């Protein structure tokens, strides 16, 4: 469990932020963060607020403590590192009960100050850049916000693609029951652009391996753009499938065999293959070591 609940005997009449510093041994930034995210409770699990005077018997603090499952960075320098994330691993916990995510490995290897510079979907595998300290986190996140990098994905899609193309379609939240699903059908959506280059066509199973270069960074951008032109990514349980299938997937009701039958693959066949950027006047270009493994059986 990444979130560990620690319990402390309360000191009546003391402000909660001072208690967290003096009794729990937390730094001011960490204490403020935990309070703002409602991760500090009394014995009745009622969140405590900054400035509150303690009148409870116990204070409980939910602290993220990273653990490892053996995943190590494939590239590392003084300020940052790059992980090759497997498909199915979230980059960040979505709730206190999340058992494992990439942030576990990041904090396990590099400590409390380490953080993600950007994110990719849980079902997408491949390169993720992480910062080892707060100044580097700010610097690298700014780099991504200003699109000062080159990021390339590989995807296996249904059907035959023969020509390079640019998908320039706005993306917005889709109507329907799936909160996370996006669409290109609303002209008032956010401007989005993806360059697509066909690499190899497999006539036997009617699929094309493509390189996708997102110019913007919208949620599910490559997935929704490819589906919008009739070339959905194999293994995608959200786009290009019946909504009942998507709902069963999100509710964890689909077996591996059912997913293969209904979506064409046991996992989303989208892989963050290449990342290039400049940091402190030095150029970096990293290629995933998992690419051959991802696409070898398809």
PDB file of C-alpha atoms in Angstrom:
ATOM      1  CA  UNK A   1       0.000   0.000   0.000  1.00  0.00           C
ATOM      2  CA  UNK A   2       1.581   3.335  -0.993  1.00  0.00           C
ATOM      3  CA  UNK A   3      -0.438   5.279   1.599  1.00  0.00           C
ATOM      4  CA  UNK A   4       0.455   4.331   5.156  1.00  0.00           C
ATOM      5  CA  UNK A   5      -1.825   5.519   7.970  1.00  0.00           C
ATOM      6  CA  UNK A   6       0.223   6.689  10.951  1.00  0.00           C
ATOM      7  CA  UNK A   7      -1.441   7.333  14.295  1.00  0.00           C
ATOM      8  CA  UNK A   8      -0.276   9.808  16.955  1.00  0.00           C
ATOM      9  CA  UNK A   9      -1.583  10.675  20.438  1.00  0.00           C
ATOM     10  CA  UNK A  10      -3.070  14.171  20.138  1.00  0.00           C
ATOM     11  CA  UNK A  11      -2.046  17.106  22.336  1.00  0.00           C
ATOM     12  CA  UNK A  12      -5.185  18.993  23.324  1.00  0.00           C
ATOM     13  CA  UNK A  13      -5.110  22.734  22.612  1.00  0.00           C
ATOM     14  CA  UNK A  14      -2.273  22.571  20.069  1.00  0.00           C
ATOM     15  CA  UNK A  15      -2.711  23.764  16.484  1.00  0.00           C
ATOM     16  CA  UNK A  16      -2.678  20.881  14.019  1.00  0.00           C
ATOM     17  CA  UNK A  17       0.084  22.331  11.819  1.00  0.00           C
ATOM     18  CA  UNK A  18       2.364  22.751  14.855  1.00  0.00           C
ATOM     19  CA  UNK A  19       1.519  19.216  15.975  1.00  0.00           C
ATOM     20  CA  UNK A  20       2.519  17.810  12.593  1.00  0.00           C
ATOM     21  CA  UNK A  21       5.855  19.628  12.762  1.00  0.00           C
ATOM     22  CA  UNK A  22       6.697  18.901  16.400  1.00  0.00           C
ATOM     23  CA  UNK A  23       5.189  15.472  16.996  1.00  0.00           C
ATOM     24  CA  UNK A  24       5.000  13.855  13.549  1.00  0.00           C
ATOM     25  CA  UNK A  25       8.323  15.315  12.417  1.00  0.00           C
ATOM     26  CA  UNK A  26       6.990  16.608   9.103  1.00  0.00           C
ATOM     27  CA  UNK A  27       8.362  19.597   7.218  1.00  0.00           C
ATOM     28  CA  UNK A  28       6.198  22.697   6.777  1.00  0.00           C
ATOM     29  CA  UNK A  29       5.559  22.078   3.029  1.00  0.00           C
ATOM     30  CA  UNK A  30       4.635  18.416   3.603  1.00  0.00           C
ATOM     31  CA  UNK A  31       2.346  19.260   6.538  1.00  0.00           C
ATOM     32  CA  UNK A  32       0.567  21.949   4.508  1.00  0.00           C
ATOM     33  CA  UNK A  33       0.187  19.606   1.542  1.00  0.00           C
ATOM     34  CA  UNK A  34      -1.285  16.810   3.661  1.00  0.00           C
ATOM     35  CA  UNK A  35      -3.754  19.175   5.305  1.00  0.00           C
ATOM     36  CA  UNK A  36      -4.843  20.699   1.990  1.00  0.00           C
ATOM     37  CA  UNK A  37      -5.387  17.234   0.494  1.00  0.00           C
ATOM     38  CA  UNK A  38      -7.382  16.103   3.544  1.00  0.00           C
ATOM     39  CA  UNK A  39      -4.952  13.377   4.505  1.00  0.00           C
ATOM     40  CA  UNK A  40      -4.915  14.283   8.213  1.00  0.00           C
ATOM     41  CA  UNK A  41      -7.811  12.917  10.309  1.00  0.00           C
ATOM     42  CA  UNK A  42      -9.028  12.519  13.860  1.00  0.00           C
ATOM     43  CA  UNK A  43      -9.947   9.092  15.288  1.00  0.00           C
ATOM     44  CA  UNK A  44     -13.396   9.381  13.658  1.00  0.00           C
ATOM     45  CA  UNK A  45     -11.745   9.835  10.246  1.00  0.00           C
ATOM     46  CA  UNK A  46     -12.896  13.458  10.081  1.00  0.00           C
ATOM     47  CA  UNK A  47     -10.325  15.581   8.152  1.00  0.00           C
ATOM     48  CA  UNK A  48      -8.500  18.204  10.210  1.00  0.00           C
ATOM     49  CA  UNK A  49      -8.035  21.695   8.792  1.00  0.00           C
ATOM     50  CA  UNK A  50      -5.063  24.025   8.844  1.00  0.00           C
ATOM     51  CA  UNK A  51      -5.253  26.252  11.949  1.00  0.00           C
ATOM     52  CA  UNK A  52      -7.596  23.894  13.784  1.00  0.00           C
ATOM     53  CA  UNK A  53      -7.061  23.524  17.551  1.00  0.00           C
ATOM     54  CA  UNK A  54      -6.832  19.872  18.553  1.00  0.00           C
ATOM     55  CA  UNK A  55      -9.551  18.493  20.802  1.00  0.00           C
ATOM     56  CA  UNK A  56      -9.457  14.895  19.598  1.00  0.00           C
ATOM     57  CA  UNK A  57      -7.709  11.919  21.168  1.00  0.00           C
ATOM     58  CA  UNK A  58      -5.648  10.855  18.155  1.00  0.00           C
ATOM     59  CA  UNK A  59      -4.321  12.317  14.912  1.00  0.00           C
ATOM     60  CA  UNK A  60      -4.039  10.042  11.875  1.00  0.00           C
ATOM     61  CA  UNK A  61      -1.825  10.954   8.929  1.00  0.00           C
ATOM     62  CA  UNK A  62      -1.992   9.229   5.516  1.00  0.00           C
ATOM     63  CA  UNK A  63       1.566   9.410   4.166  1.00  0.00           C
ATOM     64  CA  UNK A  64       2.695   8.156   0.770  1.00  0.00           C
ATOM     65  CA  UNK A  65       5.616   5.745   1.208  1.00  0.00           C
ATOM     66  CA  UNK A  66       6.966   4.388  -2.043  1.00  0.00           C
ATOM     67  CA  UNK A  67       7.903   0.725  -2.429  1.00  0.00           C
ATOM     68  CA  UNK A  68       9.485  -1.172  -5.280  1.00  0.00           C
ATOM     69  CA  UNK A  69       8.510  -4.093  -7.463  1.00  0.00           C
ATOM     70  CA  UNK A  70      11.888  -4.163  -9.120  1.00  0.00           C
ATOM     71  CA  UNK A  71      11.368  -1.487 -11.783  1.00  0.00           C
ATOM     72  CA  UNK A  72      14.507   0.604 -12.285  1.00  0.00           C
ATOM     73  CA  UNK A  73      15.228   3.676 -14.430  1.00  0.00           C
ATOM     74  CA  UNK A  74      16.783   2.981 -17.839  1.00  0.00           C
ATOM     75  CA  UNK A  75      18.578   6.342 -17.851  1.00  0.00           C
ATOM     76  CA  UNK A  76      19.750   8.574 -15.027  1.00  0.00           C
ATOM     77  CA  UNK A  77      21.699  11.789 -14.456  1.00  0.00           C
ATOM     78  CA  UNK A  78      22.096  13.989 -11.383  1.00  0.00           C
ATOM     79  CA  UNK A  79      18.776  15.839 -11.685  1.00  0.00           C
ATOM     80  CA  UNK A  80      16.425  13.411 -13.427  1.00  0.00           C
ATOM     81  CA  UNK A  81      15.819   9.851 -14.577  1.00  0.00           C
ATOM     82  CA  UNK A  82      13.704   8.027 -17.163  1.00  0.00           C
ATOM     83  CA  UNK A  83      11.611   4.930 -16.526  1.00  0.00           C
ATOM     84  CA  UNK A  84      10.287   2.477 -19.147  1.00  0.00           C
ATOM     85  CA  UNK A  85       6.809   1.974 -17.683  1.00  0.00           C
ATOM     86  CA  UNK A  86       4.954  -1.298 -18.324  1.00  0.00           C
ATOM     87  CA  UNK A  87       1.363  -1.229 -19.567  1.00  0.00           C
ATOM     88  CA  UNK A  88      -1.218  -1.407 -16.784  1.00  0.00           C
ATOM     89  CA  UNK A  89       0.791   0.589 -14.252  1.00  0.00           C
ATOM     90  CA  UNK A  90      -0.656   3.966 -13.271  1.00  0.00           C
ATOM     91  CA  UNK A  91       1.864   6.790 -12.948  1.00  0.00           C
ATOM     92  CA  UNK A  92       0.136   8.302  -9.898  1.00  0.00           C
ATOM     93  CA  UNK A  93      -2.223   6.931  -7.206  1.00  0.00           C
ATOM     94  CA  UNK A  94      -5.887   7.754  -7.812  1.00  0.00           C
ATOM     95  CA  UNK A  95      -6.990   6.964  -4.268  1.00  0.00           C
ATOM     96  CA  UNK A  96      -5.533   5.995  -0.890  1.00  0.00           C
ATOM     97  CA  UNK A  97      -6.129   2.307  -1.639  1.00  0.00           C
ATOM     98  CA  UNK A  98      -4.038   2.289  -4.837  1.00  0.00           C
ATOM     99  CA  UNK A  99      -1.662  -0.618  -4.247  1.00  0.00           C
ATOM    100  CA  UNK A 100       1.105   0.310  -6.680  1.00  0.00           C
ATOM    101  CA  UNK A 101       2.008   2.962  -9.240  1.00  0.00           C
ATOM    102  CA  UNK A 102       5.086   4.440 -10.884  1.00  0.00           C
ATOM    103  CA  UNK A 103       5.316   7.091  -8.151  1.00  0.00           C
ATOM    104  CA  UNK A 104       6.091   4.237  -5.754  1.00  0.00           C
ATOM    105  CA  UNK A 105       9.262   3.471  -7.686  1.00  0.00           C
ATOM    106  CA  UNK A 106      10.124   7.153  -8.061  1.00  0.00           C
ATOM    107  CA  UNK A 107       9.903   7.851  -4.326  1.00  0.00           C
ATOM    108  CA  UNK A 108      11.573   4.530  -3.445  1.00  0.00           C
ATOM    109  CA  UNK A 109      14.602   5.269  -5.623  1.00  0.00           C
ATOM    110  CA  UNK A 110      14.899   9.050  -5.241  1.00  0.00           C
ATOM    111  CA  UNK A 111      13.045  10.155  -2.099  1.00  0.00           C
ATOM    112  CA  UNK A 112      10.160  12.411  -1.103  1.00  0.00           C
ATOM    113  CA  UNK A 113      11.197  15.345  -3.324  1.00  0.00           C
ATOM    114  CA  UNK A 114      11.145  13.308  -6.546  1.00  0.00           C
ATOM    115  CA  UNK A 115       8.153  13.648  -8.859  1.00  0.00           C
ATOM    116  CA  UNK A 116       6.773  13.102 -12.368  1.00  0.00           C
ATOM    117  CA  UNK A 117       7.640  15.650 -15.049  1.00  0.00           C
ATOM    118  CA  UNK A 118       4.682  14.480 -17.176  1.00  0.00           C
ATOM    119  CA  UNK A 119       2.168  11.630 -17.343  1.00  0.00           C
ATOM    120  CA  UNK A 120       1.030   8.892 -19.710  1.00  0.00           C
ATOM    121  CA  UNK A 121      -2.078   6.713 -19.517  1.00  0.00           C
ATOM    122  CA  UNK A 122      -1.961   3.623 -17.311  1.00  0.00           C
ATOM    123  CA  UNK A 123      -2.566   1.367 -20.319  1.00  0.00           C
ATOM    124  CA  UNK A 124       0.161   3.082 -22.372  1.00  0.00           C
ATOM    125  CA  UNK A 125       3.667   1.712 -21.900  1.00  0.00           C
ATOM    126  CA  UNK A 126       6.988   3.444 -22.414  1.00  0.00           C
ATOM    127  CA  UNK A 127       9.125   6.399 -21.427  1.00  0.00           C
ATOM    128  CA  UNK A 128       8.314   8.630 -18.457  1.00  0.00           C
ATOM    129  CA  UNK A 129      10.631  11.446 -17.351  1.00  0.00           C
ATOM    130  CA  UNK A 130      10.945  12.046 -13.597  1.00  0.00           C
ATOM    131  CA  UNK A 131      12.679  14.776 -11.618  1.00  0.00           C
ATOM    132  CA  UNK A 132      14.734  14.025  -8.509  1.00  0.00           C
ATOM    133  CA  UNK A 133      14.147  17.353  -6.728  1.00  0.00           C
ATOM    134  CA  UNK A 134      11.715  20.280  -6.614  1.00  0.00           C
ATOM    135  CA  UNK A 135      13.720  22.770  -8.745  1.00  0.00           C
ATOM    136  CA  UNK A 136      14.131  20.159 -11.482  1.00  0.00           C
ATOM    137  CA  UNK A 137      10.426  19.261 -11.283  1.00  0.00           C
ATOM    138  CA  UNK A 138       9.501  22.887 -11.939  1.00  0.00           C
ATOM    139  CA  UNK A 139      12.043  23.191 -14.769  1.00  0.00           C
ATOM    140  CA  UNK A 140      11.018  19.999 -16.548  1.00  0.00           C
ATOM    141  CA  UNK A 141       7.277  20.545 -16.125  1.00  0.00           C
ATOM    142  CA  UNK A 142       7.722  23.994 -17.667  1.00  0.00           C
ATOM    143  CA  UNK A 143       9.533  22.355 -20.578  1.00  0.00           C
ATOM    144  CA  UNK A 144       6.547  20.062 -21.171  1.00  0.00           C
ATOM    145  CA  UNK A 145       4.001  22.850 -20.724  1.00  0.00           C
ATOM    146  CA  UNK A 146       5.777  24.855 -23.443  1.00  0.00           C
ATOM    147  CA  UNK A 147       6.072  21.771 -25.716  1.00  0.00           C
ATOM    148  CA  UNK A 148       9.865  22.084 -25.779  1.00  0.00           C
ATOM    149  CA  UNK A 149      10.473  18.401 -26.425  1.00  0.00           C
ATOM    150  CA  UNK A 150      10.017  15.683 -29.042  1.00  0.00           C
ATOM    151  CA  UNK A 151       7.853  12.739 -28.050  1.00  0.00           C
ATOM    152  CA  UNK A 152       7.121   9.828 -30.384  1.00  0.00           C
ATOM    153  CA  UNK A 153       4.753   6.903 -29.884  1.00  0.00           C
ATOM    154  CA  UNK A 154       4.302   3.649 -31.758  1.00  0.00           C
ATOM    155  CA  UNK A 155       0.827   2.210 -32.163  1.00  0.00           C
ATOM    156  CA  UNK A 156      -0.666  -0.841 -33.816  1.00  0.00           C
ATOM    157  CA  UNK A 157      -3.955   0.107 -35.487  1.00  0.00           C
ATOM    158  CA  UNK A 158      -6.761  -1.636 -37.317  1.00  0.00           C
ATOM    159  CA  UNK A 159      -6.791  -1.392 -41.097  1.00  0.00           C
ATOM    160  CA  UNK A 160      -4.341  -0.245 -43.741  1.00  0.00           C
ATOM    161  CA  UNK A 161      -2.692   3.167 -43.649  1.00  0.00           C
ATOM    162  CA  UNK A 162      -0.381   4.040 -46.533  1.00  0.00           C
ATOM    163  CA  UNK A 163       0.221   7.794 -46.403  1.00  0.00           C
ATOM    164  CA  UNK A 164       1.507  10.233 -43.812  1.00  0.00           C
ATOM    165  CA  UNK A 165      -1.258  12.394 -42.411  1.00  0.00           C
ATOM    166  CA  UNK A 166      -1.945  15.047 -39.806  1.00  0.00           C
ATOM    167  CA  UNK A 167      -5.059  14.723 -37.670  1.00  0.00           C
ATOM    168  CA  UNK A 168      -6.159  18.236 -36.727  1.00  0.00           C
ATOM    169  CA  UNK A 169      -9.363  17.856 -34.724  1.00  0.00           C
ATOM    170  CA  UNK A 170     -10.530  19.495 -31.474  1.00  0.00           C
ATOM    171  CA  UNK A 171     -10.888  17.240 -28.431  1.00  0.00           C
ATOM    172  CA  UNK A 172     -13.446  17.563 -25.644  1.00  0.00           C
ATOM    173  CA  UNK A 173     -15.244  15.423 -23.077  1.00  0.00           C
ATOM    174  CA  UNK A 174     -17.633  12.969 -24.673  1.00  0.00           C
ATOM    175  CA  UNK A 175     -21.289  12.752 -23.776  1.00  0.00           C
ATOM    176  CA  UNK A 176     -22.349   9.518 -22.145  1.00  0.00           C
ATOM    177  CA  UNK A 177     -21.713   7.512 -19.019  1.00  0.00           C
ATOM    178  CA  UNK A 178     -17.917   7.205 -19.305  1.00  0.00           C
ATOM    179  CA  UNK A 179     -16.387  10.213 -17.551  1.00  0.00           C
ATOM    180  CA  UNK A 180     -12.894   9.688 -18.925  1.00  0.00           C
ATOM    181  CA  UNK A 181     -13.879   9.299 -22.586  1.00  0.00           C
ATOM    182  CA  UNK A 182     -12.972  12.065 -25.038  1.00  0.00           C
ATOM    183  CA  UNK A 183     -14.348  12.901 -28.483  1.00  0.00           C
ATOM    184  CA  UNK A 184     -13.535  14.829 -31.677  1.00  0.00           C
ATOM    185  CA  UNK A 185     -17.188  15.485 -32.473  1.00  0.00           C
ATOM    186  CA  UNK A 186     -17.478  18.831 -30.675  1.00  0.00           C
ATOM    187  CA  UNK A 187     -16.087  21.766 -32.651  1.00  0.00           C
ATOM    188  CA  UNK A 188     -15.807  23.830 -29.456  1.00  0.00           C
ATOM    189  CA  UNK A 189     -13.234  21.384 -28.033  1.00  0.00           C
ATOM    190  CA  UNK A 190      -9.566  22.179 -27.453  1.00  0.00           C
ATOM    191  CA  UNK A 191      -7.365  22.426 -30.544  1.00  0.00           C
ATOM    192  CA  UNK A 192      -5.424  19.163 -30.992  1.00  0.00           C
ATOM    193  CA  UNK A 193      -2.972  17.889 -33.584  1.00  0.00           C
ATOM    194  CA  UNK A 194      -1.220  14.565 -34.168  1.00  0.00           C
ATOM    195  CA  UNK A 195       1.166  13.584 -36.984  1.00  0.00           C
ATOM    196  CA  UNK A 196       0.823   9.965 -38.147  1.00  0.00           C
ATOM    197  CA  UNK A 197       3.396   8.028 -40.190  1.00  0.00           C
ATOM    198  CA  UNK A 198       2.643   4.447 -41.357  1.00  0.00           C
ATOM    199  CA  UNK A 199       5.624   2.144 -40.816  1.00  0.00           C
ATOM    200  CA  UNK A 200       4.539  -1.398 -41.661  1.00  0.00           C
ATOM    201  CA  UNK A 201       1.339  -3.088 -42.866  1.00  0.00           C
ATOM    202  CA  UNK A 202       0.531  -6.659 -41.834  1.00  0.00           C
ATOM    203  CA  UNK A 203      -1.788  -8.090 -44.494  1.00  0.00           C
ATOM    204  CA  UNK A 204      -2.418 -11.275 -42.512  1.00  0.00           C
ATOM    205  CA  UNK A 205      -4.253  -9.530 -39.669  1.00  0.00           C
ATOM    206  CA  UNK A 206      -5.000  -6.223 -41.447  1.00  0.00           C
ATOM    207  CA  UNK A 207      -3.096  -3.990 -39.028  1.00  0.00           C
ATOM    208  CA  UNK A 208      -0.635  -1.144 -39.504  1.00  0.00           C
ATOM    209  CA  UNK A 209       2.225  -0.168 -37.219  1.00  0.00           C
ATOM    210  CA  UNK A 210       2.342   3.639 -37.112  1.00  0.00           C
ATOM    211  CA  UNK A 211       4.469   6.345 -35.531  1.00  0.00           C
ATOM    212  CA  UNK A 212       2.387   9.005 -33.791  1.00  0.00           C
ATOM    213  CA  UNK A 213       3.799  12.409 -32.847  1.00  0.00           C
ATOM    214  CA  UNK A 214       1.413  14.489 -30.694  1.00  0.00           C
ATOM    215  CA  UNK A 215       1.875  18.227 -31.218  1.00  0.00           C
ATOM    216  CA  UNK A 216      -0.556  19.035 -28.428  1.00  0.00           C
ATOM    217  CA  UNK A 217      -1.032  17.077 -25.219  1.00  0.00           C
ATOM    218  CA  UNK A 218      -4.733  16.378 -24.692  1.00  0.00           C
ATOM    219  CA  UNK A 219      -6.143  13.490 -22.680  1.00  0.00           C
ATOM    220  CA  UNK A 220      -6.216  10.275 -24.760  1.00  0.00           C
ATOM    221  CA  UNK A 221      -5.181  12.366 -27.780  1.00  0.00           C
ATOM    222  CA  UNK A 222      -3.581   9.670 -29.940  1.00  0.00           C
ATOM    223  CA  UNK A 223      -6.274   7.142 -29.066  1.00  0.00           C
ATOM    224  CA  UNK A 224      -9.222   9.395 -29.872  1.00  0.00           C
ATOM    225  CA  UNK A 225      -7.593  10.875 -32.992  1.00  0.00           C
ATOM    226  CA  UNK A 226      -6.840   7.479 -34.532  1.00  0.00           C
ATOM    227  CA  UNK A 227     -10.300   6.188 -33.678  1.00  0.00           C
ATOM    228  CA  UNK A 228     -11.823   9.301 -35.285  1.00  0.00           C
ATOM    229  CA  UNK A 229     -10.370   8.331 -38.685  1.00  0.00           C
ATOM    230  CA  UNK A 230     -11.474   4.713 -38.416  1.00  0.00           C
ATOM    231  CA  UNK A 231      -8.155   3.223 -37.319  1.00  0.00           C
ATOM    232  CA  UNK A 232      -8.597   2.449 -33.620  1.00  0.00           C
ATOM    233  CA  UNK A 233      -5.613   1.152 -31.656  1.00  0.00           C
ATOM    234  CA  UNK A 234      -5.688  -2.585 -30.981  1.00  0.00           C
ATOM    235  CA  UNK A 235      -6.433  -3.478 -27.383  1.00  0.00           C
ATOM    236  CA  UNK A 236      -8.191  -0.172 -26.666  1.00  0.00           C
ATOM    237  CA  UNK A 237     -11.091  -0.958 -24.303  1.00  0.00           C
ATOM    238  CA  UNK A 238     -12.545   2.577 -24.441  1.00  0.00           C
ATOM    239  CA  UNK A 239     -12.481   3.771 -28.068  1.00  0.00           C
ATOM    240  CA  UNK A 240     -14.059   1.988 -31.009  1.00  0.00           C
ATOM    241  CA  UNK A 241     -15.881  -0.530 -28.822  1.00  0.00           C
ATOM    242  CA  UNK A 242     -19.396  -0.850 -27.449  1.00  0.00           C
ATOM    243  CA  UNK A 243     -19.948   1.269 -24.325  1.00  0.00           C
ATOM    244  CA  UNK A 244     -20.955  -1.870 -22.430  1.00  0.00           C
ATOM    245  CA  UNK A 245     -17.520  -3.333 -23.189  1.00  0.00           C
ATOM    246  CA  UNK A 246     -15.835  -0.148 -21.976  1.00  0.00           C
ATOM    247  CA  UNK A 247     -17.913  -0.160 -18.806  1.00  0.00           C
ATOM    248  CA  UNK A 248     -17.082  -3.827 -18.119  1.00  0.00           C
ATOM    249  CA  UNK A 249     -13.398  -3.019 -18.584  1.00  0.00           C
ATOM    250  CA  UNK A 250     -13.530  -0.067 -16.181  1.00  0.00           C
ATOM    251  CA  UNK A 251     -15.386  -2.220 -13.641  1.00  0.00           C
ATOM    252  CA  UNK A 252     -12.688  -4.903 -14.058  1.00  0.00           C
ATOM    253  CA  UNK A 253     -15.190  -7.447 -15.368  1.00  0.00           C
ATOM    254  CA  UNK A 254     -13.308  -8.335 -18.562  1.00  0.00           C
ATOM    255  CA  UNK A 255     -11.064 -11.397 -18.516  1.00  0.00           C
ATOM    256  CA  UNK A 256      -7.864 -11.397 -20.593  1.00  0.00           C
ATOM    257  CA  UNK A 257      -9.488 -13.725 -23.109  1.00  0.00           C
ATOM    258  CA  UNK A 258     -12.553 -11.488 -23.434  1.00  0.00           C
ATOM    259  CA  UNK A 259     -10.395  -8.414 -23.899  1.00  0.00           C
ATOM    260  CA  UNK A 260      -8.444 -10.059 -26.721  1.00  0.00           C
ATOM    261  CA  UNK A 261     -11.679 -11.161 -28.408  1.00  0.00           C
ATOM    262  CA  UNK A 262     -13.436  -7.806 -28.042  1.00  0.00           C
ATOM    263  CA  UNK A 263     -10.541  -5.366 -28.575  1.00  0.00           C
ATOM    264  CA  UNK A 264      -7.986  -7.320 -30.614  1.00  0.00           C
ATOM    265  CA  UNK A 265      -5.161  -7.480 -28.064  1.00  0.00           C
ATOM    266  CA  UNK A 266      -4.501  -8.229 -24.393  1.00  0.00           C
ATOM    267  CA  UNK A 267      -3.322  -4.635 -23.797  1.00  0.00           C
ATOM    268  CA  UNK A 268      -3.473  -1.210 -25.407  1.00  0.00           C
ATOM    269  CA  UNK A 269      -0.963  -1.345 -28.258  1.00  0.00           C
ATOM    270  CA  UNK A 270       0.356   2.174 -27.708  1.00  0.00           C
ATOM    271  CA  UNK A 271       3.949   2.707 -26.605  1.00  0.00           C
ATOM    272  CA  UNK A 272       5.895   5.881 -25.738  1.00  0.00           C
ATOM    273  CA  UNK A 273       8.920   4.989 -27.830  1.00  0.00           C
ATOM    274  CA  UNK A 274      11.172   8.071 -28.002  1.00  0.00           C
ATOM    275  CA  UNK A 275      11.803  11.246 -26.002  1.00  0.00           C
ATOM    276  CA  UNK A 276      14.179  14.111 -26.784  1.00  0.00           C
ATOM    277  CA  UNK A 277      14.703  17.451 -25.040  1.00  0.00           C
ATOM    278  CA  UNK A 278      17.307  19.977 -23.894  1.00  0.00           C
ATOM    279  CA  UNK A 279      18.059  20.552 -20.209  1.00  0.00           C
ATOM    280  CA  UNK A 280      20.744  22.913 -18.946  1.00  0.00           C
ATOM    281  CA  UNK A 281      22.028  23.366 -22.518  1.00  0.00           C
ATOM    282  CA  UNK A 282      22.552  19.624 -22.981  1.00  0.00           C
ATOM    283  CA  UNK A 283      20.644  17.534 -25.505  1.00  0.00           C
ATOM    284  CA  UNK A 284      19.109  14.226 -24.503  1.00  0.00           C
ATOM    285  CA  UNK A 285      17.470  11.627 -26.755  1.00  0.00           C
ATOM    286  CA  UNK A 286      16.218   8.377 -25.223  1.00  0.00           C
ATOM    287  CA  UNK A 287      14.698   5.335 -26.949  1.00  0.00           C
ATOM    288  CA  UNK A 288      12.628   2.754 -25.103  1.00  0.00           C
ATOM    289  CA  UNK A 289      14.201  -0.640 -24.511  1.00  0.00           C
ATOM    290  CA  UNK A 290      10.800  -2.388 -24.483  1.00  0.00           C
ATOM    291  CA  UNK A 291       9.660  -1.582 -28.032  1.00  0.00           C
ATOM    292  CA  UNK A 292      10.560  -4.932 -29.630  1.00  0.00           C
ATOM    293  CA  UNK A 293       8.899  -6.820 -26.785  1.00  0.00           C
ATOM    294  CA  UNK A 294       5.688  -4.786 -27.014  1.00  0.00           C
ATOM    295  CA  UNK A 295       5.101  -5.443 -30.704  1.00  0.00           C
ATOM    296  CA  UNK A 296       6.849  -8.783 -31.252  1.00  0.00           C
ATOM    297  CA  UNK A 297       3.748 -10.924 -30.699  1.00  0.00           C
ATOM    298  CA  UNK A 298       1.363  -8.823 -32.780  1.00  0.00           C
TER     299      UNK A 298
END
